[in-house]
Each structure stands twice: as structure tokens, then as C-alpha cells.
Short mmCIF file of C-alpha atoms and ligand atoms in Angstrom, two decimals:
data_model
loop_
_atom_site.label_atom_id
_atom_site.label_comp_id
_atom_site.label_asym_id
_atom_site.label_seq_id
_atom_site.Cartn_x
_atom_site.Cartn_y
_atom_site.Cartn_z
CA MET S 198 7.28 12.51 34.74
CA ARG S 199 5.90 11.54 31.36
CA LYS S 200 5.33 7.78 31.56
CA ILE S 201 6.08 5.06 28.57
CA PRO S 202 3.02 3.04 28.32
CA PHE S 203 3.56 -0.60 27.65
CA ASN S 204 1.56 -0.29 24.26
CA LYS S 205 -0.20 2.41 22.19
CA PRO S 206 -1.82 1.46 18.65
CA TYR S 207 -0.99 3.13 15.78
CA VAL S 208 -3.64 4.89 13.75
CA GLY S 209 -2.82 7.29 10.73
CA GLN S 210 -4.51 9.19 8.34
CA LYS S 211 -5.33 6.40 5.66
CA GLU S 212 -7.03 4.13 8.34
CA ILE S 213 -9.69 7.35 8.63
CA GLU S 214 -10.09 7.36 4.84
CA GLY S 215 -10.53 3.96 4.68
CA ILE S 216 -13.44 3.85 6.96
CA HIS S 217 -14.83 7.18 5.36
CA GLY S 218 -14.43 5.30 1.89
CA ALA S 219 -16.70 2.39 3.02
CA ILE S 220 -19.27 4.70 4.24
CA LEU S 221 -19.28 6.75 1.14
CA LYS S 222 -19.27 3.55 -0.91
CA GLY S 223 -22.65 2.38 0.65
CA HIS S 224 -21.73 -1.10 1.53
CA VAL S 225 -20.95 -1.24 5.28
CA SER S 226 -21.51 -4.80 6.32
CA GLY S 227 -18.98 -7.72 5.42
CA ASN S 228 -17.35 -8.59 2.41
CA GLY S 229 -17.56 -5.21 0.54
CA TYR S 230 -14.61 -3.40 -1.44
CA TYR S 231 -12.43 -3.09 1.18
CA THR S 232 -12.52 -6.74 2.48
CA LYS S 233 -11.92 -7.58 -1.19
CA ILE S 234 -8.74 -5.53 -1.46
CA CYS S 235 -7.58 -6.59 1.81
CA HIS S 236 -7.67 -10.09 0.67
CA ASP S 237 -5.63 -9.28 -2.71
CA PHE S 238 -3.28 -7.50 -0.84
CA PHE S 239 -2.94 -10.57 1.45
CA ARG S 240 -2.33 -12.75 -1.48
CA GLU S 241 -0.10 -10.86 -3.51
CA LYS S 242 2.24 -9.99 -0.80
CA TRP S 243 2.61 -12.96 1.13
CA GLY S 244 1.64 -15.72 -1.19
CA PHE S 245 -1.53 -17.09 0.82
CA GLY S 246 -4.21 -19.22 -0.74
CA LYS S 247 -7.96 -18.23 -0.01
CA CYS S 248 -8.23 -15.50 2.27
CA LEU S 249 -11.11 -14.59 4.74
CA LEU S 250 -11.17 -11.79 6.73
CA THR S 251 -12.94 -12.41 10.41
CA THR S 252 -13.96 -10.72 13.24
CA SER S 253 -10.81 -11.78 15.36
CA CYS S 254 -8.27 -14.26 15.39
CA THR S 255 -10.33 -16.18 18.06
CA ASP S 256 -13.31 -16.53 15.57
CA ALA S 257 -10.84 -17.60 12.57
CA LEU S 258 -9.31 -20.44 14.92
CA GLU S 259 -13.15 -21.44 15.46
CA MET S 260 -13.77 -21.84 11.83
CA CYS S 261 -10.63 -24.07 11.60
CA ALA S 262 -12.30 -26.39 14.51
CA LEU S 263 -15.36 -26.26 12.53
CA LEU S 264 -13.68 -26.98 9.11
CA LEU S 265 -11.74 -29.75 10.47
CA ASN S 266 -14.86 -31.36 11.93
CA ILE S 267 -13.29 -31.55 15.49
CA LYS S 268 -15.55 -33.60 17.73
CA SER S 269 -15.14 -35.40 21.28
CA GLY S 270 -12.24 -37.74 21.26
CA ASP S 271 -10.20 -36.02 18.75
CA GLU S 272 -6.70 -34.67 19.89
CA VAL S 273 -5.33 -31.30 19.19
CA ILE S 274 -1.58 -30.73 19.96
CA VAL S 275 -1.25 -26.95 21.43
CA PRO S 276 1.54 -25.17 22.68
CA SER S 277 0.98 -24.65 26.58
CA TYR S 278 2.63 -21.41 26.48
CA THR S 279 0.40 -19.46 24.40
CA PHE S 280 -3.05 -17.30 24.69
CA VAL S 281 -6.14 -19.12 25.64
CA SER S 282 -7.80 -18.84 22.29
CA THR S 283 -5.30 -21.45 20.70
CA ALA S 284 -6.76 -24.06 22.79
CA LEU S 285 -10.28 -22.93 23.43
CA ALA S 286 -11.62 -22.91 19.60
CA PHE S 287 -11.04 -26.61 19.55
CA VAL S 288 -12.11 -27.32 23.16
CA ARG S 289 -15.61 -25.97 22.28
CA GLN S 290 -15.70 -28.72 19.67
CA GLY S 291 -14.88 -30.96 22.15
CA ALA S 292 -11.30 -31.81 21.83
CA LYS S 293 -8.87 -33.17 23.86
CA ILE S 294 -6.25 -30.69 23.97
CA VAL S 295 -2.54 -32.43 24.27
CA PHE S 296 -0.02 -29.27 25.47
CA ALA S 297 3.28 -29.50 24.00
CA ASP S 298 6.26 -27.87 25.84
CA SER S 299 8.24 -24.94 24.67
CA ARG S 300 11.87 -24.60 23.09
CA SER S 301 14.37 -24.46 25.94
CA ASP S 302 16.22 -21.32 23.80
CA HIS S 303 12.66 -19.92 22.74
CA PRO S 304 9.13 -19.96 24.03
CA GLY S 305 7.71 -21.41 20.68
CA ILE S 306 6.81 -25.12 20.50
CA ASP S 307 9.51 -27.69 20.66
CA GLU S 308 9.35 -29.07 17.24
CA ASP S 309 11.67 -32.17 18.15
CA ARG S 310 8.91 -33.11 20.82
CA ILE S 311 5.81 -33.16 18.69
CA GLU S 312 6.19 -36.55 17.16
CA SER S 313 6.14 -38.34 20.70
CA LEU S 314 2.60 -36.35 21.39
CA ILE S 315 0.72 -37.97 18.26
CA THR S 316 -1.64 -41.03 18.53
CA PRO S 317 -4.29 -42.37 16.11
CA ASN S 318 -6.79 -39.69 17.64
CA THR S 319 -4.40 -36.68 16.79
CA LYS S 320 -6.31 -34.32 14.13
CA ALA S 321 -4.25 -31.38 14.00
CA ILE S 322 -0.76 -29.58 15.15
CA VAL S 323 -1.20 -25.80 15.88
CA PRO S 324 2.23 -24.30 16.07
CA VAL S 325 2.06 -20.73 17.59
CA HIS S 326 4.74 -18.19 16.06
CA TYR S 327 5.21 -16.60 19.38
CA ALA S 328 6.63 -13.07 19.07
CA GLY S 329 6.27 -13.07 15.31
CA VAL S 330 9.33 -15.71 15.53
CA PRO S 331 8.40 -18.28 12.97
CA CYS S 332 8.61 -21.99 14.52
CA ASP S 333 10.57 -24.28 12.46
CA MET S 334 7.50 -25.13 9.63
CA ALA S 335 9.94 -27.21 7.39
CA LYS S 336 10.17 -29.73 10.62
CA ILE S 337 6.54 -29.63 11.49
CA MET S 338 5.26 -29.89 7.89
CA ALA S 339 7.16 -32.95 7.61
CA ILE S 340 6.19 -34.65 10.70
CA ALA S 341 2.50 -33.77 9.75
CA GLU S 342 2.77 -34.98 6.22
CA LYS S 343 4.16 -38.36 7.80
CA HIS S 344 1.05 -39.09 10.14
CA GLY S 345 -1.41 -37.46 7.76
CA ILE S 346 -2.41 -34.60 10.28
CA VAL S 347 -3.65 -31.03 9.22
CA VAL S 348 -1.38 -27.79 10.39
CA VAL S 349 -3.00 -25.01 11.44
CA GLU S 350 -0.46 -21.94 11.63
CA GLU S 351 -1.22 -19.86 14.51
CA ALA S 352 0.00 -16.65 13.46
CA ALA S 353 -1.66 -13.99 15.74
CA GLN S 354 1.34 -12.27 15.94
CA GLY S 355 3.23 -13.54 12.73
CA ILE S 356 2.18 -10.91 10.17
CA ASN S 357 5.18 -10.27 7.96
CA ALA S 358 7.65 -12.86 9.29
CA TYR S 359 9.18 -15.18 7.51
CA HIS S 360 10.69 -18.77 7.47
CA ASN S 361 13.57 -18.39 4.82
CA GLU S 362 11.66 -17.13 1.84
CA SER S 363 8.21 -18.44 2.69
CA ALA S 364 5.72 -15.74 4.57
CA VAL S 365 4.26 -17.15 8.00
CA GLY S 366 0.72 -18.22 6.99
CA SER S 367 1.61 -19.43 3.47
CA MET S 368 3.16 -22.79 4.70
CA GLY S 369 0.22 -24.70 7.25
CA HIS S 370 -3.08 -26.23 5.19
CA LEU S 371 -4.85 -23.55 7.21
CA ALA S 372 -3.50 -20.08 9.19
CA VAL S 373 -5.08 -17.53 11.45
CA PHE S 374 -4.02 -14.04 12.10
CA SER S 375 -5.11 -11.22 14.77
CA PHE S 376 -5.48 -7.68 13.90
CA HIS S 377 -6.55 -6.75 17.43
CA GLU S 378 -5.01 -3.34 18.44
CA THR S 379 -2.09 -5.02 20.36
CA LYS S 380 -0.70 -6.48 16.97
CA ASN S 381 1.82 -4.91 14.70
CA LEU S 382 -1.26 -4.35 12.12
CA HIS S 383 -4.62 -3.79 13.44
CA CYS S 384 -8.16 -2.71 13.31
CA GLY S 385 -9.26 -2.49 16.50
CA GLU S 386 -10.78 -5.98 16.59
CA GLY S 387 -10.06 -8.35 13.62
CA GLY S 388 -8.44 -11.33 12.32
CA LEU S 389 -7.92 -13.41 9.09
CA LEU S 390 -8.41 -17.28 7.95
CA VAL S 391 -6.02 -18.35 5.13
CA LEU S 392 -6.80 -21.59 3.46
CA ASN S 393 -3.67 -22.65 1.69
CA ASP S 394 -5.47 -26.36 0.97
CA ALA S 395 -7.81 -25.39 -1.51
CA ASN S 396 -10.22 -28.33 -0.25
CA TYR S 397 -11.22 -26.43 2.64
CA VAL S 398 -12.38 -23.29 0.55
CA ASP S 399 -15.90 -24.12 -0.48
CA ARG S 400 -17.23 -24.96 2.90
CA ALA S 401 -14.84 -22.10 4.51
CA GLU S 402 -16.93 -19.96 2.70
CA ILE S 403 -20.46 -21.25 3.28
CA MET S 404 -19.25 -21.14 7.38
CA TRP S 405 -18.30 -17.60 6.76
CA GLU S 406 -21.82 -16.69 5.67
CA LYS S 407 -23.71 -18.12 8.68
CA GLY S 408 -23.86 -21.63 7.12
CA THR S 409 -25.50 -20.36 3.90
CA ASN S 410 -24.40 -20.59 0.14
CA ARG S 411 -24.76 -16.89 -0.37
CA ALA S 412 -21.10 -16.42 -1.83
CA LYS S 413 -22.11 -19.25 -4.75
CA PHE S 414 -25.76 -17.44 -5.12
CA PHE S 415 -23.99 -13.77 -5.76
CA ARG S 416 -21.47 -15.39 -8.16
CA GLY S 417 -24.36 -16.83 -9.92
CA GLU S 418 -23.28 -20.53 -9.58
CA VAL S 419 -26.33 -21.36 -7.73
CA ASP S 420 -30.03 -20.35 -8.28
CA LYS S 421 -31.35 -20.07 -4.64
CA TYR S 422 -29.48 -19.03 -1.47
CA THR S 423 -30.25 -21.16 1.47
CA TRP S 424 -29.01 -23.02 4.46
CA VAL S 425 -26.39 -25.59 3.85
CA ASP S 426 -23.94 -25.97 6.60
CA LEU S 427 -22.60 -24.89 10.06
CA GLY S 428 -21.19 -21.66 10.38
CA SER S 429 -21.71 -18.28 12.19
CA SER S 430 -21.63 -14.51 11.67
CA PHE S 431 -17.66 -14.57 11.04
CA LEU S 432 -17.41 -11.46 8.57
CA PRO S 433 -16.19 -7.82 9.99
CA SER S 434 -17.92 -4.87 9.00
CA ASP S 435 -16.15 -3.25 5.75
CA MET S 436 -15.49 0.01 7.68
CA LEU S 437 -13.01 -2.52 9.76
CA ALA S 438 -11.45 -3.51 6.42
CA GLY S 439 -11.19 -0.06 5.26
CA PHE S 440 -9.12 0.65 8.38
CA LEU S 441 -7.07 -2.24 8.22
CA TYR S 442 -6.30 -1.47 4.73
CA GLY S 443 -5.02 1.80 5.85
CA GLN S 444 -2.69 0.06 8.10
CA LEU S 445 -1.69 -2.32 5.04
CA GLN S 446 -0.66 0.64 2.94
CA GLU S 447 1.61 1.78 5.82
CA LEU S 448 2.89 -1.93 6.34
CA GLU S 449 6.62 -0.89 5.26
CA LEU S 450 6.76 2.14 7.30
CA ILE S 451 5.22 0.28 10.39
CA GLN S 452 7.51 -2.47 10.33
CA ARG S 453 10.58 -0.57 9.68
CA ARG S 454 10.02 1.46 12.89
CA ARG S 455 9.17 -1.93 15.03
CA LEU S 456 12.39 -3.20 13.78
CA GLU S 457 14.55 -0.21 14.45
CA ILE S 458 13.11 -0.40 18.12
CA TRP S 459 13.67 -4.10 18.53
CA ASN S 460 17.18 -3.47 17.69
CA TRP S 461 17.64 -0.69 19.66
CA TYR S 462 16.72 -2.90 22.88
CA PHE S 463 18.90 -5.77 21.57
CA GLU S 464 21.70 -3.48 21.40
CA LYS S 465 21.35 -1.47 24.68
CA ILE S 466 19.27 -3.47 27.17
CA ASP S 467 22.76 -5.08 28.70
CA LYS S 468 24.14 -1.62 29.61
CA TYR S 469 20.81 -0.48 30.73
CA LEU S 470 19.89 -3.31 32.93
CA GLU S 471 23.55 -4.29 34.21
CA ASP S 472 22.18 -5.07 37.64
CA PHE S 473 20.01 -7.73 36.38
CA SER S 474 20.22 -11.07 35.28
CA PHE S 475 18.39 -12.09 32.26
CA GLN S 476 18.58 -13.49 28.63
CA LYS S 477 17.42 -11.91 25.70
CA PRO S 478 15.45 -13.28 22.55
CA THR S 479 17.45 -15.87 20.30
CA ILE S 480 16.11 -15.97 17.00
CA PRO S 481 16.87 -19.16 14.79
CA SER S 482 19.10 -18.81 11.71
CA TYR S 483 15.99 -19.73 9.27
CA ALA S 484 13.87 -17.14 11.02
CA LYS S 485 13.19 -13.26 9.93
CA HIS S 486 10.99 -12.22 12.69
CA ASN S 487 8.65 -9.21 12.36
CA ALA S 488 9.54 -7.19 15.71
CA HIS S 489 6.26 -8.18 17.38
CA MET S 490 7.50 -8.31 20.73
CA PHE S 491 10.71 -7.45 22.77
CA TYR S 492 10.79 -10.03 25.77
CA LEU S 493 13.65 -10.73 28.62
CA VAL S 494 13.86 -13.97 30.34
CA CYS S 495 14.95 -13.26 33.74
CA SER S 496 16.84 -15.54 36.09
CA SER S 497 14.20 -16.36 38.23
CA GLY S 498 10.46 -15.17 38.99
CA ALA S 499 11.90 -12.77 41.81
CA GLU S 500 14.33 -11.52 39.59
CA ARG S 501 11.39 -10.63 37.17
CA SER S 502 9.38 -9.01 39.96
CA LYS S 503 12.53 -6.83 40.87
CA LEU S 504 13.21 -6.18 37.17
CA ILE S 505 9.47 -4.79 36.59
CA GLU S 506 9.59 -2.78 39.90
CA HIS S 507 12.89 -1.03 38.62
CA LEU S 508 11.30 -0.19 35.66
CA ARG S 509 7.96 0.94 37.01
CA ARG S 510 9.85 3.34 39.03
CA LYS S 511 11.72 5.12 35.98
CA GLY S 512 8.01 5.27 34.39
CA ILE S 513 8.45 2.39 31.87
CA HIS S 514 5.57 -0.13 32.20
CA ALA S 515 6.71 -3.38 31.53
CA VAL S 516 4.61 -6.85 31.60
CA PHE S 517 4.29 -10.37 31.69
CA HIS S 518 1.23 -12.72 30.28
CA TYR S 519 0.85 -16.32 29.65
CA MET S 520 0.14 -18.41 32.25
CA ALA S 521 0.70 -22.18 31.12
CA LEU S 522 -2.57 -23.37 29.98
CA HIS S 523 -2.02 -26.93 30.82
CA ASP S 524 -2.08 -25.64 34.81
CA SER S 525 -4.83 -23.47 34.28
CA PRO S 526 -7.91 -23.55 36.61
CA PHE S 527 -10.09 -24.39 33.56
CA HIS S 528 -8.02 -27.52 31.91
CA LYS S 529 -7.34 -28.86 35.70
CA GLN S 530 -10.84 -29.02 36.37
CA GLY S 531 -11.56 -30.79 32.66
CA LEU S 532 -9.20 -33.30 33.67
CA ALA S 533 -10.40 -34.05 37.53
CA GLU S 534 -14.15 -34.35 36.17
CA GLU S 535 -12.88 -37.16 33.66
CA GLY S 536 -10.73 -38.68 36.58
CA ILE S 537 -7.34 -38.04 34.41
CA ALA S 538 -4.27 -37.78 36.21
CA GLU S 539 -2.31 -34.58 35.42
CA GLY S 540 0.51 -34.74 32.91
CA SER S 541 4.05 -33.73 32.73
CA SER S 542 5.34 -30.55 34.01
CA LEU S 543 6.39 -28.67 30.77
CA ARG S 544 9.69 -27.31 32.11
CA ASN S 545 10.54 -24.85 29.76
CA CYS S 546 6.62 -23.52 29.48
CA LEU S 547 6.71 -22.92 33.39
CA ARG S 548 9.95 -21.15 33.01
CA TYR S 549 8.54 -18.55 30.63
CA GLN S 550 5.57 -18.15 32.57
CA ASP S 551 7.36 -17.13 35.58
CA CYS S 552 10.57 -15.51 34.10
CA LEU S 553 9.55 -13.64 30.66
CA VAL S 554 8.99 -9.96 30.85
CA ARG S 555 7.99 -7.77 27.67
CA LEU S 556 9.40 -4.11 27.21
CA PRO S 557 7.13 -1.44 25.58
CA LEU S 558 7.27 -1.68 21.75
CA TYR S 559 5.14 0.36 19.85
CA PHE S 560 5.25 2.75 16.60
CA GLU S 561 5.35 6.00 18.53
CA LEU S 562 7.85 4.80 21.10
CA ASP S 563 10.31 7.88 21.85
CA LEU S 564 13.66 6.27 21.75
CA GLU S 565 15.40 9.44 22.91
CA TYR S 566 13.10 9.92 26.06
CA LEU S 567 13.16 6.10 27.09
CA ASP S 568 17.10 6.63 26.68
CA GLN S 569 16.99 9.12 29.39
CA LEU S 570 14.50 7.32 31.60
CA PHE S 571 16.84 4.33 31.65
CA LEU S 572 19.77 6.26 32.25
CA GLY S 573 17.95 8.58 34.96
C1 PLP B 173 -3.82 -11.80 20.16
C2 PLP B 173 -3.77 -13.39 19.99
C3 PLP B 173 -4.80 -13.92 20.10
C4 PLP B 173 -6.44 -13.75 19.95
O1 PLP B 173 -6.36 -12.60 18.90
P1 PLP B 173 -7.81 -12.04 18.77
O2 PLP B 173 -7.93 -11.44 17.40
O3 PLP B 173 -8.08 -10.92 20.13
O4 PLP B 173 -9.29 -13.22 18.78
C5 PLP B 173 -4.58 -15.61 19.76
N1 PLP B 173 -3.58 -16.14 19.86
C6 PLP B 173 -2.53 -15.24 20.25
C7 PLP B 173 -1.12 -16.06 20.33
C8 PLP B 173 -2.37 -13.94 20.44
O5 PLP B 173 -1.38 -13.20 20.57
#
């Protein structure tokens, strides 16, 4: 029996041409021809501000923490139901993470409960567009503006999703994306930092280039190239940018297929899993999601285990993921060291941790064969 894996990264011919192109141009380090045309593509297609490709979304988040001068005593509001990197980048700069719960109808951050978490030390809110379903950015930006707080859109999963007419990543002061092979568009490992607030652009360019003013030097704006700020080596090779540019050219094709699969699950899954008790995803009315993920929320943890085992016997690999960050060994150890009592239980987040299951969703997924497996 041929099995259905959970994921298979899509690679077309244009990706290979992009890598080859970067080699032929003779510039294979960062910030070459393909990096620039990727940046142009992002700005034109999604209305982003200044763009800087990075080696990962984690790196782009670390750049945000540096840009915001996050230091010990600062607080950053992050959903607990997310990948480690969302919190880790800020913790590395000494921030205290204030974990927010998910919505009851969606794993994304509960926008209505953000304001109660704000204190005079709050520096940033980092909403995660979970499953490529946008958070209510209108609400979040209004809260941030009222309190003078920066918003970093954590859009690792959010490329090509929209909040009404605005692309995810075009609304926050800063935004980050991932091009890891598990995402809709990828280059193996890669990321993007978007600077919609122009005040951050000069420093971000410097941090991107190891704390030097190399970019200004090459533009002829300064006559020496020297060490001027903090930074690191955040640029990906232009070969990876060439690969990514291949994916960008195939964006419509990739997205059309993913949406087709997502809709197929949404329509058929009740019938295929009629012996199980679960809820399907809810999409808010303002949201155009990007079919990053198809998940079910089972009625209990035991029900989820039964469902995963049922699918495994049919040759279908379903998985679950995030363990609530507020409940993680690392976070609890930090609290214990500081003698702080553990906070609230974040009920919705724990429910997704225990009950959410993800079904296979990738470009080459064979729906006719999957049909047979479900019915067989
Ligand atoms: C994938 C993912 C990341 C990490 O992305 P990298 O590019 O691997 O650093 C961060 N946050 C979320 C929500 C993700 O899904």
C-alpha cells in the first residue's frame, strides 16, 4: 500500500533555473540579483514596505527583537499556542513573555483579551496568523495605537492571506515570514523581514549586514564601510533567493492547488470520519486564508489519538503539534528561578494542544488515491 505522507515540499523546474541563474551571474552570496527581484515581487504583489530576505523566520524575529531594543524588564505579548521561535527571539534579548490565550473558535490569539495583558512595560504584541488565517488586525492595530505599542505580525504561515483587502504582512509595523520547506512557498530554509514603518529601515539594513553600513557604502552614501551597530549574518545566499523566485513565479499554481485540497477536505471530511467527533476550522468573515493547513479539533485528547490511529491504519499520516509554550519546561524553569507563581491556565490554548490534528496538505497530494484510502 502506498502511504500518504504528512508533507512533501513542492519543487518545480523554475527553482532549479533560479539556482543555476545565481551561479551563472557569479554572485552566490547574499543580496544579489535574485534577492533584489524577490524583494520587488513582495512589494508589488502584497504592498509590503522595505523587505529583507533572511535565512529563516526565526532570524527575522531576532532582527525584530534587536530593532525594538528589547531588554530585560520589557514585556512582549505572544500567543501560547505557537512555534517556539515566536517567543524565543524576544527571550534572547531578556524580555518577559506574557502569554495570551487562543480564541475559542480559532487557535489564533484572542484579540479581545490582549488589552488586559498590557502594562507600562509592554513593548510589542506579536500576533501569529495561525494556519494562514489572519488575526483581526484592525482590532489589534487599534489597541496598539492607543497604547503606543509596536505590532510584529508573525506571518510564518501567512503568505498570500488577506484581511479584507490588505495582505497579511502589510499591516503591522514589522512582519516576518518563513520559507521553510513546510510552508506554502519555500526555499528549504528561508525567511523575510518586512519593515512597514520606515523608521526602522536604516538600522535594519545595518543589522542585516553584520552591524556594518555596507549597504550605504555600496550606494555611495558614505565613503567608508565600518562597524556602526549590532547585527548578525542574516542574509541568505542568492542561490536560495533564486530558488524562492522560482516559487514566486508559480505562486498562483501552488495556491490554487492548496485551496482545492483544503476545500475538498472541508466538504468531504464529515462523511469520511463520521464515527468521530470533531469541529472543522472556522474562518472569520474578514479573512481570506491561504490554505496553509487543514486541521480538525477533536472533542478530546483520547478522541484525537483514536482518529490518528484510524488514519495511520489507512496509510494516512496525520500529526499534531504545538505544546503550549506557557506550560513548557523552559518557561516553567524560568518562572521558578525568578520565584514567580505560574499564571492562568489559558484554557483554549490547552484545548488546541490536546485536541487539534493536522491532515496531509501538499501540492502533489493525490486526492483520488486519498479518496480510496478513506473509503477502503
Ligand atoms: C515555521 C514557523 C516558524 C519558524 O520558521 P523558520 O523559518 O523555520 O525559522 C515560526 N513561527 C511559526 C508560527 C511557524 O509556523
